[in-house]
Coordinates of N, CA and C and ligand atoms in Angstrom, one line a residue:
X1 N 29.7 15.1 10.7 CA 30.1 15.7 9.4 C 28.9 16.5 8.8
X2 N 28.9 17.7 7.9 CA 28.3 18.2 7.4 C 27.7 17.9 6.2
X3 N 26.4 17.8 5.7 CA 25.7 17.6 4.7 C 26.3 18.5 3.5
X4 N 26.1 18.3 2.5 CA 26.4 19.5 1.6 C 25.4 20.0 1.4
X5 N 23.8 19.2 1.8 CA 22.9 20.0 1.2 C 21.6 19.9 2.7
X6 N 21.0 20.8 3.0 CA 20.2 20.7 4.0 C 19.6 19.6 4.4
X7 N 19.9 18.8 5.2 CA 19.3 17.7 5.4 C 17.4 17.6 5.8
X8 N 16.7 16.8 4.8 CA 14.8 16.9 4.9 C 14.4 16.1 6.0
X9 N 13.5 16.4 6.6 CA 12.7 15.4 7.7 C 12.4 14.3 6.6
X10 N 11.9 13.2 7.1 CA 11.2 12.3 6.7 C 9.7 12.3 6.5
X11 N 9.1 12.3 5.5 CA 8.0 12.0 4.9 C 7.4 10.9 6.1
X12 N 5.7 11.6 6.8 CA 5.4 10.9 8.0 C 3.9 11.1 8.0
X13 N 3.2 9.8 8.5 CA 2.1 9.5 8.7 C 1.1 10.0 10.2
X14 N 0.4 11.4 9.9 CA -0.3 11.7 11.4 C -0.7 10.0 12.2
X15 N -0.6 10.3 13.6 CA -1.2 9.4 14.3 C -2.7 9.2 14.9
X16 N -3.5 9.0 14.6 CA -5.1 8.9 15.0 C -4.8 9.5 16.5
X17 N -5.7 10.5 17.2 CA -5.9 10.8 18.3 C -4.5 11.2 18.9
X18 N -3.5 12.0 18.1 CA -2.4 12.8 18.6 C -1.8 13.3 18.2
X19 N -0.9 14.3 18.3 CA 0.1 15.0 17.3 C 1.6 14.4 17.4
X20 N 1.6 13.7 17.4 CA 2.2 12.7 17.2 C 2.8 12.1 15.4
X21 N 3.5 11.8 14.9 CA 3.2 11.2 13.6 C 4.3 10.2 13.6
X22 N 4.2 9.3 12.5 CA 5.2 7.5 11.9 C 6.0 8.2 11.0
X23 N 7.0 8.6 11.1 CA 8.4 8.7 10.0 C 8.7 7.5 9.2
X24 N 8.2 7.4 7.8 CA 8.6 6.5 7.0 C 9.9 6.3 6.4
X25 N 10.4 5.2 6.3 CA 11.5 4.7 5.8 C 11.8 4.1 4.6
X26 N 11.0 3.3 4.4 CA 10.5 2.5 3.1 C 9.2 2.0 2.9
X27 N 8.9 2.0 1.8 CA 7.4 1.5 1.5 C 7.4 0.3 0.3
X28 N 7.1 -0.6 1.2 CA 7.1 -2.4 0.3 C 5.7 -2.6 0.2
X29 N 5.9 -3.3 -1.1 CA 4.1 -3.4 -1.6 C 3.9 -5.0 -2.3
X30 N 3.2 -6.0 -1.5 CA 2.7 -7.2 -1.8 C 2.1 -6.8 -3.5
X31 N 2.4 -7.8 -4.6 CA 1.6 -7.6 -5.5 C 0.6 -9.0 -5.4
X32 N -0.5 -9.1 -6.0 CA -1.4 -9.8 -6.0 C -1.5 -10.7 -5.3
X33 N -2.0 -10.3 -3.5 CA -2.5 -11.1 -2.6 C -3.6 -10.8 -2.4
X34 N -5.0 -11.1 -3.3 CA -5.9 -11.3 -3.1 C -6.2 -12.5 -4.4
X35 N -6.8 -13.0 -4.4 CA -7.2 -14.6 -5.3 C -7.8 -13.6 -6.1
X36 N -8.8 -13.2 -6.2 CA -10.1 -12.5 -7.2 C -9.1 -11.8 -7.7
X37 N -8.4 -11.0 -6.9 CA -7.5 -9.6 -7.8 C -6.4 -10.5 -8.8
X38 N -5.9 -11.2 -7.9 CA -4.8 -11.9 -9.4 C -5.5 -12.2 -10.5
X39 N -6.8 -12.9 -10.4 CA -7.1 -13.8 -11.5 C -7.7 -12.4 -12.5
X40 N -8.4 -11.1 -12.0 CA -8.6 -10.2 -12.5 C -7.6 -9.7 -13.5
X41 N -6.1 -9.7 -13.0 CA -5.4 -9.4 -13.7 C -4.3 -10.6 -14.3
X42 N -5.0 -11.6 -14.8 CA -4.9 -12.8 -15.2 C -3.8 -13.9 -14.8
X43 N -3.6 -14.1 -13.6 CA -2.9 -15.0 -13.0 C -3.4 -15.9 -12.3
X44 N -2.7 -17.1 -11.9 CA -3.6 -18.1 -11.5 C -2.6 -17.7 -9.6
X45 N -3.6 -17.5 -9.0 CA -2.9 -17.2 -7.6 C -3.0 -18.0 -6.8
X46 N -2.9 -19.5 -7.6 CA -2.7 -20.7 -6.2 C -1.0 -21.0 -6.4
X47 N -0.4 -20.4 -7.3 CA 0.7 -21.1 -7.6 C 2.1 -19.8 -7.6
X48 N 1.8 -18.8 -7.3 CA 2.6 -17.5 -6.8 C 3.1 -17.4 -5.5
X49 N 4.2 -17.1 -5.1 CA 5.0 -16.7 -3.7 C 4.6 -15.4 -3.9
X50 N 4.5 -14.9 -2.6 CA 4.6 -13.2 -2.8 C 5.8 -13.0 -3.4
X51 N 5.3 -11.7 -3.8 CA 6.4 -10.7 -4.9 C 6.3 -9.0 -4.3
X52 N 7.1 -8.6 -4.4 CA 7.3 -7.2 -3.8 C 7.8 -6.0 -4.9
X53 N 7.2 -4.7 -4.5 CA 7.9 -3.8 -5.6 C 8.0 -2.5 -4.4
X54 N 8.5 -1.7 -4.6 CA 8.4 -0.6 -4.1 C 7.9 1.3 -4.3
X55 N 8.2 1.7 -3.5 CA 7.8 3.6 -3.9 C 8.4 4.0 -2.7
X56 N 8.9 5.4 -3.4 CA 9.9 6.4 -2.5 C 8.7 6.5 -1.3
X57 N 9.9 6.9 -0.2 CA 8.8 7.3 1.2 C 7.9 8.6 0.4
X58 N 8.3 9.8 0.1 CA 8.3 10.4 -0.6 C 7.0 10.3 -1.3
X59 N 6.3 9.1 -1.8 CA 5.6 9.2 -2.6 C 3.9 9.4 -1.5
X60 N 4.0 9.1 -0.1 CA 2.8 9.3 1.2 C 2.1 10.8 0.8
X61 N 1.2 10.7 0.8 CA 0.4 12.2 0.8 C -1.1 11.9 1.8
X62 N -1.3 12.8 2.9 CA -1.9 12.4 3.8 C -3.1 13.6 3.5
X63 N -2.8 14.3 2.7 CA -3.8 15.7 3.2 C -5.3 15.4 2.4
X64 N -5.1 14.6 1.7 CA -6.7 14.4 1.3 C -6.5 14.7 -0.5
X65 N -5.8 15.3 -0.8 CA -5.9 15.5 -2.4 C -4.7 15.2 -3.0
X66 N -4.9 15.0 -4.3 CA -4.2 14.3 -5.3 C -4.3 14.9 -6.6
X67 N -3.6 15.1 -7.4 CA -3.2 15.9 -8.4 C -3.8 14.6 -9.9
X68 N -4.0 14.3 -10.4 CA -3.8 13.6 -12.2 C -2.5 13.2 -12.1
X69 N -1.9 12.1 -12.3 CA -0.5 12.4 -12.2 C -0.1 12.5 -13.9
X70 N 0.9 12.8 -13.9 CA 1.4 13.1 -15.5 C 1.5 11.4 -16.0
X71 N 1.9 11.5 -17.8 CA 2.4 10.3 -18.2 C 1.6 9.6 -17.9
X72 N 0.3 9.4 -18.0 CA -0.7 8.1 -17.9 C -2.2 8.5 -18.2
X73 N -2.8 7.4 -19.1 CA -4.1 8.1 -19.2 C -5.0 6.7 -18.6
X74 N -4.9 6.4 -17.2 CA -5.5 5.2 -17.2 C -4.8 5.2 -15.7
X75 N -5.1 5.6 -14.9 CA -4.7 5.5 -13.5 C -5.8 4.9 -12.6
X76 N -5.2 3.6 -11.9 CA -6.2 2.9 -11.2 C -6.0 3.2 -9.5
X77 N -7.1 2.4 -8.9 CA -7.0 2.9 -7.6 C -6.6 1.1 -7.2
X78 N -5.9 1.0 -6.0 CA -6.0 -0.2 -5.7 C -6.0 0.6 -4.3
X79 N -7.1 0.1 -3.0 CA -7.0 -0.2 -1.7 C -6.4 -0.8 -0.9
X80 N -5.9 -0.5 0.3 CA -5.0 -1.5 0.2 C -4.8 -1.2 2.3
X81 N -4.7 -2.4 3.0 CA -4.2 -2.2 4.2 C -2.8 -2.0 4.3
X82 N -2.6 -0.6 5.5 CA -1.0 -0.4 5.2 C -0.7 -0.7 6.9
X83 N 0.5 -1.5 6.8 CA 1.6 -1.8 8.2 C 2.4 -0.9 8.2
X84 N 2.4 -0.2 9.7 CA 4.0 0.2 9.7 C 4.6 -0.7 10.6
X85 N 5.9 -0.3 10.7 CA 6.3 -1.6 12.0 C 7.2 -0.4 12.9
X86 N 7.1 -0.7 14.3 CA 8.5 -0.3 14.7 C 9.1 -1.1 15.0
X87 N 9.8 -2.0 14.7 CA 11.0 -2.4 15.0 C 11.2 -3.4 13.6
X88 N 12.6 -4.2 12.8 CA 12.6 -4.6 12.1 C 13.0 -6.3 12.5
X89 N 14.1 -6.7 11.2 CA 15.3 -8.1 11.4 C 15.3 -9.0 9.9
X90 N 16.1 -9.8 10.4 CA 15.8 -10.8 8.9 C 15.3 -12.0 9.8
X91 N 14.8 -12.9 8.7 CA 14.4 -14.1 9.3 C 13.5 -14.3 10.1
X92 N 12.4 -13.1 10.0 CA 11.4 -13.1 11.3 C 10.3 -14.5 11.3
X93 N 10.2 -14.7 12.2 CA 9.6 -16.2 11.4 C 7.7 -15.5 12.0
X94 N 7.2 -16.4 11.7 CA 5.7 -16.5 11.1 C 4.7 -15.7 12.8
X95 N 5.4 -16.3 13.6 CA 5.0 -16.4 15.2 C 5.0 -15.0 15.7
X96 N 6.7 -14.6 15.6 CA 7.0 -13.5 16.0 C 6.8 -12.2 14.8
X97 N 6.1 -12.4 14.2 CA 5.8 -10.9 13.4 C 5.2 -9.9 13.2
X98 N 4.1 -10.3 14.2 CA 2.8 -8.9 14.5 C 3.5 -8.5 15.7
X99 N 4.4 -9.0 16.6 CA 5.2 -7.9 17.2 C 5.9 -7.2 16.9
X100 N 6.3 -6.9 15.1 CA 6.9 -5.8 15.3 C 5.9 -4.7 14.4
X101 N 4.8 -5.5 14.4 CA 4.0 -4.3 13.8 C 3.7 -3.0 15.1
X102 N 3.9 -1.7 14.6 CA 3.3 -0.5 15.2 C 1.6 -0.2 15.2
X103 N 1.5 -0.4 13.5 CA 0.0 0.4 13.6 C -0.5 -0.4 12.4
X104 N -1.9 0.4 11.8 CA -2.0 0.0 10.7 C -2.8 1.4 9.9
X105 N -3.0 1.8 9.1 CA -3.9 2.7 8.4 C -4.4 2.2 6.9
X106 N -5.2 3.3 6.3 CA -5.8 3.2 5.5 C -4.8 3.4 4.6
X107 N -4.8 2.8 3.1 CA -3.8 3.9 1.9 C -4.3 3.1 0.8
X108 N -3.7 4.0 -0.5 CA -4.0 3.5 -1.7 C -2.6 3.6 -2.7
X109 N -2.6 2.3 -3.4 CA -1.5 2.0 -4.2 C -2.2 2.7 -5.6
X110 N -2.0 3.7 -5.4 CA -2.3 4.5 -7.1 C -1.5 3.8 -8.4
X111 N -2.0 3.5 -9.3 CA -1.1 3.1 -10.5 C -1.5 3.4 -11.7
X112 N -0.4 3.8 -12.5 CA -0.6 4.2 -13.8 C -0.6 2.7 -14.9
X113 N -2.1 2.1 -14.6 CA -2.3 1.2 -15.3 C -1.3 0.9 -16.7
X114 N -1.0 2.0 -17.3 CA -1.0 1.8 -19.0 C 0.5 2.0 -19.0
X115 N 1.5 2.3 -17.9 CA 2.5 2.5 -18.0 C 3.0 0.6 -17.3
X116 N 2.0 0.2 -16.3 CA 2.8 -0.9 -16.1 C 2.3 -2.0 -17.2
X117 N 1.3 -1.9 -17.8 CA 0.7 -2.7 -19.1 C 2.4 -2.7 -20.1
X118 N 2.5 -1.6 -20.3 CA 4.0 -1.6 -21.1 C 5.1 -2.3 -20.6
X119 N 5.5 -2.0 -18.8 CA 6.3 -2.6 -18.1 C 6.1 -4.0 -18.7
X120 N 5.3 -4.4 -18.1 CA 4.9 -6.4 -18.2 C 5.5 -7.0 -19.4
X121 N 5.1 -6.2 -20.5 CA 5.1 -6.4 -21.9 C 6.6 -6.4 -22.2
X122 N 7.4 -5.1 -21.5 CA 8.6 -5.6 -22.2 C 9.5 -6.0 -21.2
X123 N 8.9 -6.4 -20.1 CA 9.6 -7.2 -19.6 C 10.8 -6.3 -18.5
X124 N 10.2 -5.0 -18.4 CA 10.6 -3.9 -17.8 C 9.9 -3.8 -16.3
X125 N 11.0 -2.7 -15.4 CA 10.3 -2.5 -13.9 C 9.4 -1.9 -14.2
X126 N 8.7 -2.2 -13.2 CA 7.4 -0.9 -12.7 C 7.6 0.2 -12.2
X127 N 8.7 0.6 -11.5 CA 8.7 1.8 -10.7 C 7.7 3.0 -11.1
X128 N 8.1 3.2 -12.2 CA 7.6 4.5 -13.0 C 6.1 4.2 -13.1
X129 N 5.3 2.9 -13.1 CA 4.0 2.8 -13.5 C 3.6 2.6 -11.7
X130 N 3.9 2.7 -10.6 CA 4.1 2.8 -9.1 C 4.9 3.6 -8.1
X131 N 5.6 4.3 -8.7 CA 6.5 4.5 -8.2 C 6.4 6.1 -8.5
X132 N 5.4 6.6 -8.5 CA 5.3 8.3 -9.0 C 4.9 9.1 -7.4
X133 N 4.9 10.5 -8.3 CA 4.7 11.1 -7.2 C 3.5 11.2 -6.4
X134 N 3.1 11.2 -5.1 CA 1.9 11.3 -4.8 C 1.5 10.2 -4.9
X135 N 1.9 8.8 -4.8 CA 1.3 7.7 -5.7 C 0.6 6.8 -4.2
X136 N 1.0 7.2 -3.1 CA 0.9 6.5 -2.3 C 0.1 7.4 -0.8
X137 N -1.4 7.9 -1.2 CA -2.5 8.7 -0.5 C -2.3 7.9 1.0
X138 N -2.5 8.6 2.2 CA -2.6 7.4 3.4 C -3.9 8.3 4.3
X139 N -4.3 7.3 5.1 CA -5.2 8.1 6.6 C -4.4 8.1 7.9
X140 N -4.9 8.2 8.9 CA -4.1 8.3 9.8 C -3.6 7.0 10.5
X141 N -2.8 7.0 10.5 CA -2.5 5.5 11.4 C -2.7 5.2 12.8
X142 N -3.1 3.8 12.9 CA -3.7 3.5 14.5 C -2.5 2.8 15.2
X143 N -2.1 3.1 16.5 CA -1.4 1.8 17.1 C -1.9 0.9 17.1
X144 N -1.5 -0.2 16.9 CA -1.8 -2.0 17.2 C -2.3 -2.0 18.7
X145 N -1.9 -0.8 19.6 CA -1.8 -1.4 21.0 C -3.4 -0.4 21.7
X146 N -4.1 0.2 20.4 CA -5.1 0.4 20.2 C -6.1 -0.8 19.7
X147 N -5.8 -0.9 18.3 CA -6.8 -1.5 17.2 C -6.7 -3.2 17.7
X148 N -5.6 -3.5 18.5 CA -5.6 -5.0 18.6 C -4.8 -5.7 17.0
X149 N -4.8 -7.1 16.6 CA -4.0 -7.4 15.5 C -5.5 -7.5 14.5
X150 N -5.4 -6.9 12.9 CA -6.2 -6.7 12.4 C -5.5 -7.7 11.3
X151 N -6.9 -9.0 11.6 CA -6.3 -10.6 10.2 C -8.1 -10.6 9.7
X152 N -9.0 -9.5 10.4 CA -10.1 -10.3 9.6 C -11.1 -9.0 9.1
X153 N -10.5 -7.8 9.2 CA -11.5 -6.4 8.8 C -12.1 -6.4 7.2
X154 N -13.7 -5.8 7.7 CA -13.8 -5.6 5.9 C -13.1 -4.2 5.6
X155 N -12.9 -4.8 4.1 CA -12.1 -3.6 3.4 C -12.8 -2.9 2.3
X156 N -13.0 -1.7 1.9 CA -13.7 -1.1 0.8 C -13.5 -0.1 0.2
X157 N -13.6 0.1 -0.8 CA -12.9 1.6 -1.6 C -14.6 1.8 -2.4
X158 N -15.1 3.3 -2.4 CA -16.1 3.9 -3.2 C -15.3 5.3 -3.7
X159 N -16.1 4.8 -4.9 CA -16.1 5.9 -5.8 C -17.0 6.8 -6.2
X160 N -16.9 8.6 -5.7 CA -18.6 8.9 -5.8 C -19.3 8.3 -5.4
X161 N -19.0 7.7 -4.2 CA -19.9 6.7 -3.3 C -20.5 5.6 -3.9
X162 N -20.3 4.9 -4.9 CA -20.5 3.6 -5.1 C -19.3 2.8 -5.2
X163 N -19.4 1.5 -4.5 CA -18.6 0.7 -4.4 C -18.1 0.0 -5.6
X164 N -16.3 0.3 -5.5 CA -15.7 -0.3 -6.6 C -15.1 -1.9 -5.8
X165 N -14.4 -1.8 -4.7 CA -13.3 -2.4 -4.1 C -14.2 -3.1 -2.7
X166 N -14.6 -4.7 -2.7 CA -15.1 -5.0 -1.2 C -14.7 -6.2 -1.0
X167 N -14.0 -6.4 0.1 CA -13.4 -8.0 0.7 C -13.1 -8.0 1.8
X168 N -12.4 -8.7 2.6 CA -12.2 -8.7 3.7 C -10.5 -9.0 3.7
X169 N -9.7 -8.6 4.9 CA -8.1 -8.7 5.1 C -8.1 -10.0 5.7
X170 N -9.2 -10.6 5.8 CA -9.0 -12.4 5.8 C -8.9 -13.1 4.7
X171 N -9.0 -12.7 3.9 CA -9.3 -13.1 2.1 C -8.0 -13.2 1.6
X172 N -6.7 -12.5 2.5 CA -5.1 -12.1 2.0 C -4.7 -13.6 1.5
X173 N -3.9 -13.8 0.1 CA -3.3 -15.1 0.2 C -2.5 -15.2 1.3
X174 N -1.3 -14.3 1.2 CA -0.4 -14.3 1.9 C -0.7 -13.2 3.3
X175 N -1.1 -13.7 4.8 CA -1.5 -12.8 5.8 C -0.6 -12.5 6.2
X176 N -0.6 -10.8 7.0 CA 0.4 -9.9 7.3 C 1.3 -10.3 8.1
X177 N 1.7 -11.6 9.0 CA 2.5 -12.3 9.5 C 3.7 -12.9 8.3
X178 N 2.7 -13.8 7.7 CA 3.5 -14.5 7.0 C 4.3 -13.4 5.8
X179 N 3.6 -12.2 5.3 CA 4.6 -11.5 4.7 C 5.6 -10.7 4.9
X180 N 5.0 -10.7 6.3 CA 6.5 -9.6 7.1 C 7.7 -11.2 7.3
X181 N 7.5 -12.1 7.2 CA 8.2 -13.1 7.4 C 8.8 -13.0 6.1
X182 N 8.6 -13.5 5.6 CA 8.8 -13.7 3.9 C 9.6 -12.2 3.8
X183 N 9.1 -11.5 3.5 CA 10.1 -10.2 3.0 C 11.2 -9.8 4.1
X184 N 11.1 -10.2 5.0 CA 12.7 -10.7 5.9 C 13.4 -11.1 5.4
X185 N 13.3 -12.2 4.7 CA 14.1 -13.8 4.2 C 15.1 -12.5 2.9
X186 N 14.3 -11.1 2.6 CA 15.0 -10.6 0.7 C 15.7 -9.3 1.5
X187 N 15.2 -8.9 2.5 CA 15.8 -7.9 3.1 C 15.8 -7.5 4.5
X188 N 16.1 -6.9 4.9 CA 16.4 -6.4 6.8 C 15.5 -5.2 7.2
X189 N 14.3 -5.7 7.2 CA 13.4 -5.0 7.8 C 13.7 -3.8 9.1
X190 N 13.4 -2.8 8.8 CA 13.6 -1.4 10.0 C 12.6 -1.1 10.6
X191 N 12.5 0.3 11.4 CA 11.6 0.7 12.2 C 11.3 1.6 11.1
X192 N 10.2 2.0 10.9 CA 10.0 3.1 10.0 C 9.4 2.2 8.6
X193 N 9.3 1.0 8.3 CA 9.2 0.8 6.9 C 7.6 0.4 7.4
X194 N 7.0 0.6 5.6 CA 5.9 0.4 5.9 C 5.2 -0.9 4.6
X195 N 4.5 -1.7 5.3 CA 3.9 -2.4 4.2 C 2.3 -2.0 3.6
X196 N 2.1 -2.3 2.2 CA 1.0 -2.2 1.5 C 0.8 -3.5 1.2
X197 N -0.5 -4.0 1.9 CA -0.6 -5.6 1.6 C -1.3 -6.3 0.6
X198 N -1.7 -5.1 0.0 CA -2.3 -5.5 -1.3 C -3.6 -5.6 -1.4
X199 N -3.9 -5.5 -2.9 CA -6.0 -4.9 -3.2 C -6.2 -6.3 -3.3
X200 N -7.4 -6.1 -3.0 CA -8.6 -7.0 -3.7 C -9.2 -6.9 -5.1
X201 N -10.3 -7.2 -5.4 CA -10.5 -6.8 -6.8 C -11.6 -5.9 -7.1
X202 N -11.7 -6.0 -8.2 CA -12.3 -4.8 -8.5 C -11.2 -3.5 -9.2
X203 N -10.5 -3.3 -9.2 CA -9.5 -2.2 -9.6 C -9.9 -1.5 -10.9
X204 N -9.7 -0.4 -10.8 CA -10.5 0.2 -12.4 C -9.7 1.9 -12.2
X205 N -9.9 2.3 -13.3 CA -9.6 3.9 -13.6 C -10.7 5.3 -13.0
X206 N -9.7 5.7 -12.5 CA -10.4 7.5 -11.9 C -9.8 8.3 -12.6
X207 N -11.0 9.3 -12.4 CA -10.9 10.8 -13.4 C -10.5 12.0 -12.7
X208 N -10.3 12.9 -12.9 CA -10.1 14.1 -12.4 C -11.9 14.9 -11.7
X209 N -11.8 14.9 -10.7 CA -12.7 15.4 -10.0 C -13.4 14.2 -8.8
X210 N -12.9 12.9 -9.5 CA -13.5 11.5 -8.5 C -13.3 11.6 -7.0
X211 N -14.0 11.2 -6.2 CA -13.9 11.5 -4.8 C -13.8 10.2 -4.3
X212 N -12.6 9.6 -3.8 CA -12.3 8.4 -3.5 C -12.3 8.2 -1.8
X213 N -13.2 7.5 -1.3 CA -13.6 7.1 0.1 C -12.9 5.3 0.6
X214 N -12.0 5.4 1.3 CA -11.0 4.2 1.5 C -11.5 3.4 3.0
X215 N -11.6 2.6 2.6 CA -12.4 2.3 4.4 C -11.7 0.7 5.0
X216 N -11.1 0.4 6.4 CA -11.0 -0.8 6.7 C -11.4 -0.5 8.6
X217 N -12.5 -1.8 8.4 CA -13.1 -1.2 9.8 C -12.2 -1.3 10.8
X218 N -12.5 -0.5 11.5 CA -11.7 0.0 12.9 C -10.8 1.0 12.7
X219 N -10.5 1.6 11.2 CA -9.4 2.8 11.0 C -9.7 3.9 10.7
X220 N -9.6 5.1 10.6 CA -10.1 6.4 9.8 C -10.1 6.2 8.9
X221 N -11.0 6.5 8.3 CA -11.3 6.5 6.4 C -10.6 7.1 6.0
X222 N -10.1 7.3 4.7 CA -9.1 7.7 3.8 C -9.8 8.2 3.0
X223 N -10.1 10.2 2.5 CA -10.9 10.5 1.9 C -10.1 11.4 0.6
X224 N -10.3 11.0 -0.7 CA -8.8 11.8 -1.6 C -10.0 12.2 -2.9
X225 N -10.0 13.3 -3.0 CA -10.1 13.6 -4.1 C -8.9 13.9 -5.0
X226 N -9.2 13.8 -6.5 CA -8.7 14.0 -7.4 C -8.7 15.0 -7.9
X227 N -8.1 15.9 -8.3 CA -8.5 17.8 -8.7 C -7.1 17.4 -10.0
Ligands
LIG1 MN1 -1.2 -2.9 -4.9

């Protein structure tokens, strides 16, 4: 059957060392799995299940720059290790879950701090304070069948080359097995979705002209300025 309206490719992530790229599907995002980061933003993170929010595929921008986004005067960076998977299911249990990871890359959960400060307060979604355009910068993605399973890399975000963001993806409350597990159990995981497993701490506001350097070892760095 025919579309009424031209049907778009899919918003897609180049592949490290090919021309090749990851067609995204969906983009699921762990909130506060790192201990320092929750308590940063004042939660006690021994007593939280993961919690999940989302952003359009739509929202991936790989080319290195990023615009201000509108509607916010307080936009933070969070760091963040990104999964894609190819293959999905429900119920994946704990064992079987880094087999269906694909790859992994660099990315950043951009947020409009002062829009989700409002959200919280009234008890409102985030999308809009997450969920914007451009909101979700990436590097190139590595196969798994390259990088090997990645549970213990350090991770670091600089700003103008001083370090805002440093921990390690062993520090996760919830590690990338056990989340692909868990977010099975709320929905039916595909080929094409991608996970953001969440910052560490440190999280703070960038300006227009800030040159943000995203790093987790063994991946391409993720290099974005802000114009
Ligand atoms: Mn995040």
């Amino acid at each position: 059957m025919d579309h009424v309206l031209a049907p778009w490719t899919p918003t897609s992530v180049p592949i490290h060392g090919s021309d090749q790229s990851f067609p995204i599907r969906r983009i699921f995002c762990v909130g506060r799995n790192y201990a320092a980061h929750a308590r940063e933003m004042g939660h006690d993170p021994d007593r939280e299940a993961p919690f999940f929010f989302m952003k359009p595929a739509d929202a991936v921008r790989t080319d290195g720059q990023m615009s201000y986004p509108v509607a916010t005067a307080d936009l933070h960076h969070e760091i963040e290790l990104v999964v894609g998977l190819a293959a999905g299911g429900t119920n994946i249990a704990v064992e079987d879950a880094n087999d269906l990871i694909w790859g992994y890359a660099v990315g950043l959960d951009m947020t409009r701090r002062d829009l989700q400060a409002e959200a919280k307060k009234q008890g409102r979604p985030w999308c809009m304070a997450k969920g914007f355009d451009n909101s979700a910068p990436m590097a190139a993605m590595h196969p798994k069948s390259a990088t090997g399973v990645i549970d213990s890399a350090d991770i670091w975000l600089k700003v103008n080359g001083e370090i805002r963001q440093q921990s390690t993806v062993a520090a996760l409350i919830w590690s990338i097995p056990e989340t692909i597990a868990y977010l099975s159990e709320l929905v039916e995981l595909k080929a094409g979705d991608l996970i953001f497993t969440g910052t560490p701490e440190g999280v703070a506001a960038v300006a227009r002209g800030d040159k943000l350097e995203g790093h987790v070892d063994g991946l391409t760095d993720l290099n974005v300025t802000l114009v």
